[in-house]
mmCIF file with all atom_site columns, C-alpha atoms in Angstrom:
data_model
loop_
_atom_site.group_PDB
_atom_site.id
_atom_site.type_symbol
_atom_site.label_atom_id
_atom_site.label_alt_id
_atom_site.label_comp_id
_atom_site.label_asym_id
_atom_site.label_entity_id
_atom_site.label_seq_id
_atom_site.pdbx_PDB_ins_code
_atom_site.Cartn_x
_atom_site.Cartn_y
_atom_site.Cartn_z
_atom_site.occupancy
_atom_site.B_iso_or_equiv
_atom_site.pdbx_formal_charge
_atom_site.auth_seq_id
_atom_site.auth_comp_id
_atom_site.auth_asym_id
_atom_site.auth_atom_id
_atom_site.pdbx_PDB_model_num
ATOM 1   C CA . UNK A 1 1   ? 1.405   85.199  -9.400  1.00 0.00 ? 26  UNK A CA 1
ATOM 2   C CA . UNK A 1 2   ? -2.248  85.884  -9.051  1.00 0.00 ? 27  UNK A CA 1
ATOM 3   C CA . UNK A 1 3   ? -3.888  89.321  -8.668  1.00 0.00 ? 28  UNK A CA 1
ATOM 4   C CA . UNK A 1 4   ? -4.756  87.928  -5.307  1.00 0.00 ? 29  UNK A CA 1
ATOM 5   C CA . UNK A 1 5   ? -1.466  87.041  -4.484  1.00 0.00 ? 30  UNK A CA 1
ATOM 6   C CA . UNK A 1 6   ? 0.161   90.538  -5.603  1.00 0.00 ? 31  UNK A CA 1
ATOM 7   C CA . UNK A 1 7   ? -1.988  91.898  -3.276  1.00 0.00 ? 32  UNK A CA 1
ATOM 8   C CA . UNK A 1 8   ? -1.070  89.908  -0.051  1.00 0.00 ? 33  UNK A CA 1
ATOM 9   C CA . UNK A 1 9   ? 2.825   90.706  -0.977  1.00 0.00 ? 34  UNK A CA 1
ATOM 10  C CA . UNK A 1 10  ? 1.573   94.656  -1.628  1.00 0.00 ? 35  UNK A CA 1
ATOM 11  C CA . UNK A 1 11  ? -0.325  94.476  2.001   1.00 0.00 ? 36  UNK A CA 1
ATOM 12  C CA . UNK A 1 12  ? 2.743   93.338  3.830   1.00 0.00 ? 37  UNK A CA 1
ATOM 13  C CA . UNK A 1 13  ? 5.121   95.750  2.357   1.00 0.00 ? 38  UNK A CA 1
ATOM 14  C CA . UNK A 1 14  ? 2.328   98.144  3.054   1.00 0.00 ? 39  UNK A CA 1
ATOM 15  C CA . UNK A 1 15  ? 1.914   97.336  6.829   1.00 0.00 ? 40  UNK A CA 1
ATOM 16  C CA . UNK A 1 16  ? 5.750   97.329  7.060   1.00 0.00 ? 41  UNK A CA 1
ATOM 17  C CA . UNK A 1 17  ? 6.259   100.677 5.599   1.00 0.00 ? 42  UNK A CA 1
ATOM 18  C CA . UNK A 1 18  ? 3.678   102.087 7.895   1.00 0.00 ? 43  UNK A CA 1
ATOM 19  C CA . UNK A 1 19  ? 5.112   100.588 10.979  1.00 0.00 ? 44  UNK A CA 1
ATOM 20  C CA . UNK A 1 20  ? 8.346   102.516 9.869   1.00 0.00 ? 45  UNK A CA 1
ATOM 21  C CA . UNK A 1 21  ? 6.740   105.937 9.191   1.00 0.00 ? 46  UNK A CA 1
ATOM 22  C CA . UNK A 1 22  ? 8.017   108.079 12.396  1.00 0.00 ? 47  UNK A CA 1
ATOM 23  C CA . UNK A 1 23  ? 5.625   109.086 14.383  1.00 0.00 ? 48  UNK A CA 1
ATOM 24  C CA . UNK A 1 24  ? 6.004   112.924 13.765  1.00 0.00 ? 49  UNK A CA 1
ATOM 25  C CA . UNK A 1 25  ? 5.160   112.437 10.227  1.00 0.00 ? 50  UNK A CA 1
ATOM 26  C CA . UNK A 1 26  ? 2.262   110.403 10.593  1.00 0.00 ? 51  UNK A CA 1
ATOM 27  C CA . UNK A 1 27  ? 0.504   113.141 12.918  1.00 0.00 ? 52  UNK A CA 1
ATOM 28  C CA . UNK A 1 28  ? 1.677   116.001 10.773  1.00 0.00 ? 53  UNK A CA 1
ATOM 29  C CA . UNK A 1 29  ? -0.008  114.365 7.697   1.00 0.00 ? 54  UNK A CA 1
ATOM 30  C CA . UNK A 1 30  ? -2.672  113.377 9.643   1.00 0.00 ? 55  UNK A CA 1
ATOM 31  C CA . UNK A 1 31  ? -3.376  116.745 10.727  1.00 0.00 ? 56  UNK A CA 1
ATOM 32  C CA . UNK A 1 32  ? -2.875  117.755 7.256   1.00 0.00 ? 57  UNK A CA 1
ATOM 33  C CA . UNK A 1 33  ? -5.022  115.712 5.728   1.00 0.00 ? 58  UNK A CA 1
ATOM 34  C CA . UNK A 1 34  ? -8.225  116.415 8.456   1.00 0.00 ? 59  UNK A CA 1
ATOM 35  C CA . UNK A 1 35  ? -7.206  120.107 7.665   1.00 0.00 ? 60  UNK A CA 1
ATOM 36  C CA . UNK A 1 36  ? -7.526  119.673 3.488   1.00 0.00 ? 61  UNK A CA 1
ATOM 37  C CA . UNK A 1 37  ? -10.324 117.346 3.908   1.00 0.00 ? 62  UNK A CA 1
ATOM 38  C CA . UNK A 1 38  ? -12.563 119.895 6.507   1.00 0.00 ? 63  UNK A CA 1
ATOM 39  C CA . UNK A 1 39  ? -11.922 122.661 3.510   1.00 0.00 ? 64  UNK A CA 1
ATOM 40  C CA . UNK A 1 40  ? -13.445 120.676 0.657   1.00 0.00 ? 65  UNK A CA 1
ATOM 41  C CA . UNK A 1 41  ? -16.672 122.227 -0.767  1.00 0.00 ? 66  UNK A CA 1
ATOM 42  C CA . UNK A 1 42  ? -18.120 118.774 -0.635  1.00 0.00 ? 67  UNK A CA 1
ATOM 43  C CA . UNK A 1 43  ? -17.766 118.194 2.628   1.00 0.00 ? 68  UNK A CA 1
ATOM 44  C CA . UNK A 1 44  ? -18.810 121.411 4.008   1.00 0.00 ? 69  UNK A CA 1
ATOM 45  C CA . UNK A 1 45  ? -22.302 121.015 1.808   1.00 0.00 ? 70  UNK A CA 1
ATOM 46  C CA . UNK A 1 46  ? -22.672 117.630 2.887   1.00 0.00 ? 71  UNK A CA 1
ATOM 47  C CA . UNK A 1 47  ? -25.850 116.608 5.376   1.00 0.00 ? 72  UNK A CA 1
ATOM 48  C CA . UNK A 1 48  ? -25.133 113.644 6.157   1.00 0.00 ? 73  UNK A CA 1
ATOM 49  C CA . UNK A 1 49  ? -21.851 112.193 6.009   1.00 0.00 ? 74  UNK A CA 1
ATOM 50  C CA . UNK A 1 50  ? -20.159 108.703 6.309   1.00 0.00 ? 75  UNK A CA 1
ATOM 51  C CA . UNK A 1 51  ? -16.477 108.534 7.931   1.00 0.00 ? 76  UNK A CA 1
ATOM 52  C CA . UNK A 1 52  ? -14.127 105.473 9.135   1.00 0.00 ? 77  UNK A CA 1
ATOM 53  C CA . UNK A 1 53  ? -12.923 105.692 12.205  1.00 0.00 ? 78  UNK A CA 1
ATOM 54  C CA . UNK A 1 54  ? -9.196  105.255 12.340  1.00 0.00 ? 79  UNK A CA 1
ATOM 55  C CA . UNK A 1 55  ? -7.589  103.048 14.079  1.00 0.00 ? 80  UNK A CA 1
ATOM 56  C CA . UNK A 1 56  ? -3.737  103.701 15.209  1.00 0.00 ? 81  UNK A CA 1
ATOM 57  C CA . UNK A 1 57  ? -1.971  102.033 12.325  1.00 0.00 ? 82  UNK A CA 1
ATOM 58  C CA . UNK A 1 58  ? -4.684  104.426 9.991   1.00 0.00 ? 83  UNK A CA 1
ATOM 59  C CA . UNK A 1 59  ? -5.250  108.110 9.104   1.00 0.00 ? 84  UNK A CA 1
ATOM 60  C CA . UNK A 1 60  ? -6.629  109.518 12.785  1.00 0.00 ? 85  UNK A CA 1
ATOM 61  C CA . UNK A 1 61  ? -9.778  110.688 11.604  1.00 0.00 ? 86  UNK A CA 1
ATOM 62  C CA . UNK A 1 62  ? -11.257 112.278 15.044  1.00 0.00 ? 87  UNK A CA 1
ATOM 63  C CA . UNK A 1 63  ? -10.804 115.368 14.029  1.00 0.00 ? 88  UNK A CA 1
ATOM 64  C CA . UNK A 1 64  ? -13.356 115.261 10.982  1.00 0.00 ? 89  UNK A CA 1
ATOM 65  C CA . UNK A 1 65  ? -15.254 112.921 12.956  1.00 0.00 ? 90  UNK A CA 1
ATOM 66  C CA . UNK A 1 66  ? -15.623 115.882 15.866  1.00 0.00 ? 91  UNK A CA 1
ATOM 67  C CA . UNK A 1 67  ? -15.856 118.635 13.368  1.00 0.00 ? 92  UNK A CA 1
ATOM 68  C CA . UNK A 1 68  ? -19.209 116.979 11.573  1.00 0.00 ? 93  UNK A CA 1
ATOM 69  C CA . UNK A 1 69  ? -20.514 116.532 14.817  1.00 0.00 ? 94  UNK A CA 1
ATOM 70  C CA . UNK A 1 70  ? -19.893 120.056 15.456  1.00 0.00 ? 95  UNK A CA 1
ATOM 71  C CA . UNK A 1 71  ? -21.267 121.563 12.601  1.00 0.00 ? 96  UNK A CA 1
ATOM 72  C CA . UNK A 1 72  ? -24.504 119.454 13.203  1.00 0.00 ? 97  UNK A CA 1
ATOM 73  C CA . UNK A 1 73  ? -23.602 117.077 10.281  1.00 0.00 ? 98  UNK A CA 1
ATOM 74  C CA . UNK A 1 74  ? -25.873 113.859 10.616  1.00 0.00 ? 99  UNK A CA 1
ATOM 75  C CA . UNK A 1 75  ? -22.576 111.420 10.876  1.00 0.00 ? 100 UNK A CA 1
ATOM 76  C CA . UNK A 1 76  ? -22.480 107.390 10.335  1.00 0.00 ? 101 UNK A CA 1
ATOM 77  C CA . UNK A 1 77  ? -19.548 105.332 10.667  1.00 0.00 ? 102 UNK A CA 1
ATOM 78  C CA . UNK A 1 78  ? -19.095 101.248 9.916   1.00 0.00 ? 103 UNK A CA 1
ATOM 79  C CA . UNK A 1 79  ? -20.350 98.949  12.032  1.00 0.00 ? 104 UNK A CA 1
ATOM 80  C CA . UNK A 1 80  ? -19.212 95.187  11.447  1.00 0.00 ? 105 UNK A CA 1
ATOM 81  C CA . UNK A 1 81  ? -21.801 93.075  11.386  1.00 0.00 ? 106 UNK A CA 1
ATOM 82  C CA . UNK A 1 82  ? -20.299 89.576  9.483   1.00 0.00 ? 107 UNK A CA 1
ATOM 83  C CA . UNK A 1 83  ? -17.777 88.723  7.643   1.00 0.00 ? 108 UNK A CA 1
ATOM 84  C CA . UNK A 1 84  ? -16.960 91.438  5.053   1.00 0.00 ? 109 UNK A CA 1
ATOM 85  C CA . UNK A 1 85  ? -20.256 93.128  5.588   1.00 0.00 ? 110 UNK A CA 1
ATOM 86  C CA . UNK A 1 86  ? -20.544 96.345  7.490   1.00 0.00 ? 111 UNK A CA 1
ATOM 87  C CA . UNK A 1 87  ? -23.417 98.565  8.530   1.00 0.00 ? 112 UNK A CA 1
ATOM 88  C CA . UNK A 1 88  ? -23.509 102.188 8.192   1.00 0.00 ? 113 UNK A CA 1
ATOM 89  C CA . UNK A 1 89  ? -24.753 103.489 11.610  1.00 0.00 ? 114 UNK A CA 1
ATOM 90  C CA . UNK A 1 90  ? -25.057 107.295 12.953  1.00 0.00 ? 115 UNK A CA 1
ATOM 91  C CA . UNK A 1 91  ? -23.215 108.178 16.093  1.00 0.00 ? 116 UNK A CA 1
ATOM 92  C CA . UNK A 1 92  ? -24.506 111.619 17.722  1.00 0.00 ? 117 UNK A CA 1
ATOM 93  C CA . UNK A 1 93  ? -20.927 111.322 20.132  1.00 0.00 ? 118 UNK A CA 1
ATOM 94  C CA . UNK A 1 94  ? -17.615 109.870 19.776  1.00 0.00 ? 119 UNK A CA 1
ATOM 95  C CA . UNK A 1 95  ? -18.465 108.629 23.856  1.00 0.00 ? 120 UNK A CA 1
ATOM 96  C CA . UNK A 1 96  ? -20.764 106.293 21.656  1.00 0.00 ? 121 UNK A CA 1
ATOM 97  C CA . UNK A 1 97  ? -17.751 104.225 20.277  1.00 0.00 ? 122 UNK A CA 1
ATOM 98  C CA . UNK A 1 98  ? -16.282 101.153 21.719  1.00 0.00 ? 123 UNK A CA 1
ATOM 99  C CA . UNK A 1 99  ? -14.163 98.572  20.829  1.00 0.00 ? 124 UNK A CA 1
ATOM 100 C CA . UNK A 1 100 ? -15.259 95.984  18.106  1.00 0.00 ? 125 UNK A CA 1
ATOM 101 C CA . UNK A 1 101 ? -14.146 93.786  15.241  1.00 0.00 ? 126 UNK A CA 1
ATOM 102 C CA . UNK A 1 102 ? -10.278 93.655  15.407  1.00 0.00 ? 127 UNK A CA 1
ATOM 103 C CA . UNK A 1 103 ? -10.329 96.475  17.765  1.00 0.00 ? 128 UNK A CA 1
ATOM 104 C CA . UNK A 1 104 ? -11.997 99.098  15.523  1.00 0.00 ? 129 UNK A CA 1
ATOM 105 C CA . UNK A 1 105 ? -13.885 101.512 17.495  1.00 0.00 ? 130 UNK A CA 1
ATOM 106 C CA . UNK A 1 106 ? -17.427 100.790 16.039  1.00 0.00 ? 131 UNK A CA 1
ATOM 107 C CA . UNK A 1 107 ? -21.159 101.998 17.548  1.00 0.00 ? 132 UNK A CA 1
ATOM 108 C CA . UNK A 1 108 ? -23.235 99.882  19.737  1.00 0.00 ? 133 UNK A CA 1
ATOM 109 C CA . UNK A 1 109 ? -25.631 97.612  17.590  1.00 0.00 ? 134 UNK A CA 1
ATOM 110 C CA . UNK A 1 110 ? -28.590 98.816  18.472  1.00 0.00 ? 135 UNK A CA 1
ATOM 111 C CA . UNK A 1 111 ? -27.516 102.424 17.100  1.00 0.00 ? 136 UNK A CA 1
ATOM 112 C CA . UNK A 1 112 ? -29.501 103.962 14.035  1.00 0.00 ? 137 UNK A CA 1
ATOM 113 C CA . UNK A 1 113 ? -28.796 102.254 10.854  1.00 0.00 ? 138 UNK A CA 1
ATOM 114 C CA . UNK A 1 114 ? -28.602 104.648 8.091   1.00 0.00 ? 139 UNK A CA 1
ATOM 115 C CA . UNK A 1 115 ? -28.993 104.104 4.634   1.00 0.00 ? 140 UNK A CA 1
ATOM 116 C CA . UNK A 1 116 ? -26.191 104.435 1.879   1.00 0.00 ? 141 UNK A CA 1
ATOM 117 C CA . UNK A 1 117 ? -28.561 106.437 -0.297  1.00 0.00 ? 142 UNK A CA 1
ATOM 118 C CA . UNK A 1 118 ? -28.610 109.026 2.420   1.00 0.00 ? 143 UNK A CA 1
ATOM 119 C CA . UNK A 1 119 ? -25.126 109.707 2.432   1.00 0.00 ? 144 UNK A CA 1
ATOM 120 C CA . UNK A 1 120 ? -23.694 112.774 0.488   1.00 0.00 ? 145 UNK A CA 1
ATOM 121 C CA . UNK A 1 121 ? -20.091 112.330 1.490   1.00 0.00 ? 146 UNK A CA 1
ATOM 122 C CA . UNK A 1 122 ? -18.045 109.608 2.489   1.00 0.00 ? 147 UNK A CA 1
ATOM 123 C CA . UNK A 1 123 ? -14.367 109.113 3.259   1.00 0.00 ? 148 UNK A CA 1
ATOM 124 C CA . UNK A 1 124 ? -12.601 105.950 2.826   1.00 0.00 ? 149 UNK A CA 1
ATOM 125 C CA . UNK A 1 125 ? -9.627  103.912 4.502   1.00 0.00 ? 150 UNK A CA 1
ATOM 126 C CA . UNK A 1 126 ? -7.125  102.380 2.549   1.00 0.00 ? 151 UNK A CA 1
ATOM 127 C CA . UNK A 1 127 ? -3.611  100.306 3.172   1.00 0.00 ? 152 UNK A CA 1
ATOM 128 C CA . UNK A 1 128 ? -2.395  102.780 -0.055  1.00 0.00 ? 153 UNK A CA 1
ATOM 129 C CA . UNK A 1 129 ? -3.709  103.595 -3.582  1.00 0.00 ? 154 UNK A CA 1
ATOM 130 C CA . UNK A 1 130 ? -2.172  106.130 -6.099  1.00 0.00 ? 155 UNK A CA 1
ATOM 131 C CA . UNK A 1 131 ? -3.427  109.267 -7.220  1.00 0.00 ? 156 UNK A CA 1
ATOM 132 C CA . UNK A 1 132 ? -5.672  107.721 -9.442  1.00 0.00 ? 157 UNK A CA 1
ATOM 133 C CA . UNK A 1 133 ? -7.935  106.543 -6.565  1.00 0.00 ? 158 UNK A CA 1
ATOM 134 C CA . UNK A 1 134 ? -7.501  102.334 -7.176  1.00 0.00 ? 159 UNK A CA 1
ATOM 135 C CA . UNK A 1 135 ? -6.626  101.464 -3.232  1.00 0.00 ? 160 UNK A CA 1
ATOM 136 C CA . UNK A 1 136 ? -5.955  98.449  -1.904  1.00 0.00 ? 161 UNK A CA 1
ATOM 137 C CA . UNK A 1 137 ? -7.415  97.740  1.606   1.00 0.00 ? 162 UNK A CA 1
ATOM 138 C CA . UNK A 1 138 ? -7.224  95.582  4.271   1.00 0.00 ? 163 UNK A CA 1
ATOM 139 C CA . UNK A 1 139 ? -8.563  92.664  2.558   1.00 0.00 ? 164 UNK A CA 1
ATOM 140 C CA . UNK A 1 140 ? -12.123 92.056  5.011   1.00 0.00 ? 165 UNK A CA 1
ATOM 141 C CA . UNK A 1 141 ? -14.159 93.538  1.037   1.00 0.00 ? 166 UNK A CA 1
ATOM 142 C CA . UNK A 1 142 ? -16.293 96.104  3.426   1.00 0.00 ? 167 UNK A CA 1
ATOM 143 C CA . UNK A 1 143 ? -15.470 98.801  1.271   1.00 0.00 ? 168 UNK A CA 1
ATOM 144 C CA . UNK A 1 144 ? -15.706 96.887  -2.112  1.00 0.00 ? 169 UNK A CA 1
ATOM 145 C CA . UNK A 1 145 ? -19.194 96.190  -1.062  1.00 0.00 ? 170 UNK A CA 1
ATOM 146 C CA . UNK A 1 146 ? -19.448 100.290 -0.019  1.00 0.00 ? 171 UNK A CA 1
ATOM 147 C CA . UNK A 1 147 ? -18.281 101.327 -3.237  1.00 0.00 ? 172 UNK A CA 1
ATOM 148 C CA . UNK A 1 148 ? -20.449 98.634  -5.546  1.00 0.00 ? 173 UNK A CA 1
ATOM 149 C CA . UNK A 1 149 ? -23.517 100.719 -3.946  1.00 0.00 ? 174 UNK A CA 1
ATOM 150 C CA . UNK A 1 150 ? -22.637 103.925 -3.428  1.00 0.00 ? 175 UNK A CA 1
ATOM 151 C CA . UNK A 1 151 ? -22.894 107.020 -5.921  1.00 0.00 ? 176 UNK A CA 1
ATOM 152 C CA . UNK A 1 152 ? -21.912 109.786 -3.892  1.00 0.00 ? 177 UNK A CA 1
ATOM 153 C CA . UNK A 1 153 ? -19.241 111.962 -3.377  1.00 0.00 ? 178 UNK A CA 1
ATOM 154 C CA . UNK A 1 154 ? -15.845 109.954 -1.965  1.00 0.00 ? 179 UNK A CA 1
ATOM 155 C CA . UNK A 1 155 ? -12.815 110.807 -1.118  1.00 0.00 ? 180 UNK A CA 1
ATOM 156 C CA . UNK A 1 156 ? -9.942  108.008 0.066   1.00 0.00 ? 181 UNK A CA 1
ATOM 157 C CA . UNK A 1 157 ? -7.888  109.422 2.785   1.00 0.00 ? 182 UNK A CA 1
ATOM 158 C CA . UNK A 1 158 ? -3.517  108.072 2.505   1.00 0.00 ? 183 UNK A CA 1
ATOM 159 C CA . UNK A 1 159 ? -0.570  109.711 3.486   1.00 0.00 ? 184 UNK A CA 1
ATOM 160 C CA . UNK A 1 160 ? 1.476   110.374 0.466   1.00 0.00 ? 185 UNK A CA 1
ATOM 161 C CA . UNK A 1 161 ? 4.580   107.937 1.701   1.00 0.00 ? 186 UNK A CA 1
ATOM 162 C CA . UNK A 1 162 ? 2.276   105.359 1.465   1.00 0.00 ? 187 UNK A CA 1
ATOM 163 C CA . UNK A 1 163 ? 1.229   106.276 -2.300  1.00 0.00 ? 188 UNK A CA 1
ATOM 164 C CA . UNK A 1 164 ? 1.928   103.242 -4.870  1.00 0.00 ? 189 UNK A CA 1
ATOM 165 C CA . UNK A 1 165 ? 1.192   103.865 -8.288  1.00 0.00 ? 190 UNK A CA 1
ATOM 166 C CA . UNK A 1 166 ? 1.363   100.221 -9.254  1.00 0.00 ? 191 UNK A CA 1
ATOM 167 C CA . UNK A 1 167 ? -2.042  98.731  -7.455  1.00 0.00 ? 192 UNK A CA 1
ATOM 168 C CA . UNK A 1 168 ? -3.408  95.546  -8.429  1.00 0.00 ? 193 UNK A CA 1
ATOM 169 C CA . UNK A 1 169 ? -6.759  95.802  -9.704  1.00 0.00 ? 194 UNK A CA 1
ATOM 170 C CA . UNK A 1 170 ? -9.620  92.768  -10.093 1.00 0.00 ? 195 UNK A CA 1
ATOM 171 C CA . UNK A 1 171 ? -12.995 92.805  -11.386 1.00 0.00 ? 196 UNK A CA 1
ATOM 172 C CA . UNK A 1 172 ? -14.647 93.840  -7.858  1.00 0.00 ? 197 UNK A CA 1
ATOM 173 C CA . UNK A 1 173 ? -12.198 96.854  -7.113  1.00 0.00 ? 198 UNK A CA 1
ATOM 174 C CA . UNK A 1 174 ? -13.629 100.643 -7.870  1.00 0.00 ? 199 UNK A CA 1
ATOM 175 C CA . UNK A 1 175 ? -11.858 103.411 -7.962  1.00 0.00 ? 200 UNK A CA 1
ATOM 176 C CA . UNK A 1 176 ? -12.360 106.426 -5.555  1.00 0.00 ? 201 UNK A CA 1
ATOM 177 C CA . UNK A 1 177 ? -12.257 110.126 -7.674  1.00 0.00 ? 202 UNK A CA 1
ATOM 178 C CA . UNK A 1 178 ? -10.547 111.999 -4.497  1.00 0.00 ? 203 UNK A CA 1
ATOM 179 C CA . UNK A 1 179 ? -7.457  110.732 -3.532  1.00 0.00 ? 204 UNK A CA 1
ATOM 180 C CA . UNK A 1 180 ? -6.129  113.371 -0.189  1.00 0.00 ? 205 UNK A CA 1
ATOM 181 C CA . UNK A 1 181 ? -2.658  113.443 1.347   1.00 0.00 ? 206 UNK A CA 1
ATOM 182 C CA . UNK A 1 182 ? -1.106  115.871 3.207   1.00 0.00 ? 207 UNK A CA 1
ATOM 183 C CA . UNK A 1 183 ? 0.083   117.623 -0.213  1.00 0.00 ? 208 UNK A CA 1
ATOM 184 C CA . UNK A 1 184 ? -3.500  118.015 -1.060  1.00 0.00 ? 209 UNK A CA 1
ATOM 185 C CA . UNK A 1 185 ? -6.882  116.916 -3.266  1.00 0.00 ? 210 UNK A CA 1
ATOM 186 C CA . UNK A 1 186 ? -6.120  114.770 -6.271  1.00 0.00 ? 211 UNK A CA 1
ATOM 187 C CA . UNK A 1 187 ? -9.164  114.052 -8.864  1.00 0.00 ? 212 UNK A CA 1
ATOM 188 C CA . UNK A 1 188 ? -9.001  111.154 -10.978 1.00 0.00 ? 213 UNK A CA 1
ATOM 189 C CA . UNK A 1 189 ? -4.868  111.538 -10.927 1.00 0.00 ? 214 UNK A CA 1
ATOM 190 C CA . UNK A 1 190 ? -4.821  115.292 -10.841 1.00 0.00 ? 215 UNK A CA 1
ATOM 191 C CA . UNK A 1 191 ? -3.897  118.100 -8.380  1.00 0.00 ? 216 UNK A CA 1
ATOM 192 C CA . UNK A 1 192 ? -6.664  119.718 -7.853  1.00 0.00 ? 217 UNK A CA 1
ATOM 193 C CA . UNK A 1 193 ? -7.402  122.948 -5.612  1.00 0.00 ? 218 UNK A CA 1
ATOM 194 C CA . UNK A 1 194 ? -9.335  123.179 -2.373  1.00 0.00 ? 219 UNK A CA 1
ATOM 195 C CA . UNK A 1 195 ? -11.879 125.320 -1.982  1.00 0.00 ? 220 UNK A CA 1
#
């Protein structure tokens, strides 16, 4: 079986076990998560700061998404734009968000691009990973892409019942050197403390 392969079997599995997760876990980790990742250091020193927006099989990331606004973070999230290429763009209110590619609330195209060298902190989807930070997404590349460019601090948001040590790697995939769950801040496979 190809590395390619291994990962379509590992995103079913994936999409199945998070269809199962009950739904008072996934908001209690979710809330965890926001809580651990709003306490980071990082974060808090960042200007400008990239975030996905989740979408409801995904980590709800309103919460961080409000509290940059509120803290008078400059904040970009993706906007598709083709076929495994996405956009960063900056949002100044969540009311700015409406439905785009496969449903994923994205900003309107004629919204501020910003550039990846401008962002000091970004946070990540991903279908799992393990605590070493190798995730496996969706499969669309947007964040391959991300992570080929960017040099700044990231941190990949999962909830830790969807951790998988075993991740199939290829040439194109990085690694992310936060990995947060609702048990906390892992760096390059370590705990490591918040704040």
């Amino acid at each position: 079986m190809t590395k390619a392969e291994e990962k379509q079997r590992l995103r079913a599995v994936m999409r199945q076990l998070e269809h199962e997760l009950p739904e008072r876990y996934k908001q209690a980790a979710d809330r965890a998560i926001a809580a651990h990742l709003l306490a980071m250091p990082e974060y808090q020193e960042a200007d400008t700061v990239f975030c996905f927006v989740g979408t409801a099989r995904e980590i709800d990331t309103r919460p961080i998404l409000e509290s940059a606004l509120a803290a008078g973070k400059r904040l970009c999230v993706p906007l598709c734009v083709e076929k495994g290429i996405m956009e960063l763009r900056q949002v100044r209110s969540l009311e700015e968000l409406t439905p785009g590619a496969y449903g994923i609330l994205e900003p309107a195209a004629d919204s501020l691009a910003v550039s990846i060298d401008e962002v000091d902190f970004a946070v990540l989807p991903c279908l799992t990973c393990n605590h070493l930070g190798q995730r496996l997404g969706q499969g669309g590349g947007y964040y391959d892409r991300f992570l080929s460019a960017y040099r700044g601090g990231t941190v990949l948001l999962c909830r830790e019942r969807l951790i998988r040590e075993e991740i199939p790697l290829e040439p194109h995939d990085y690694p992310v050197p936060w990995v947060l769950t609702e048990n906390g801040l892992y760096e390059d496979g370590t705990p490591a403390r918040l704040g």
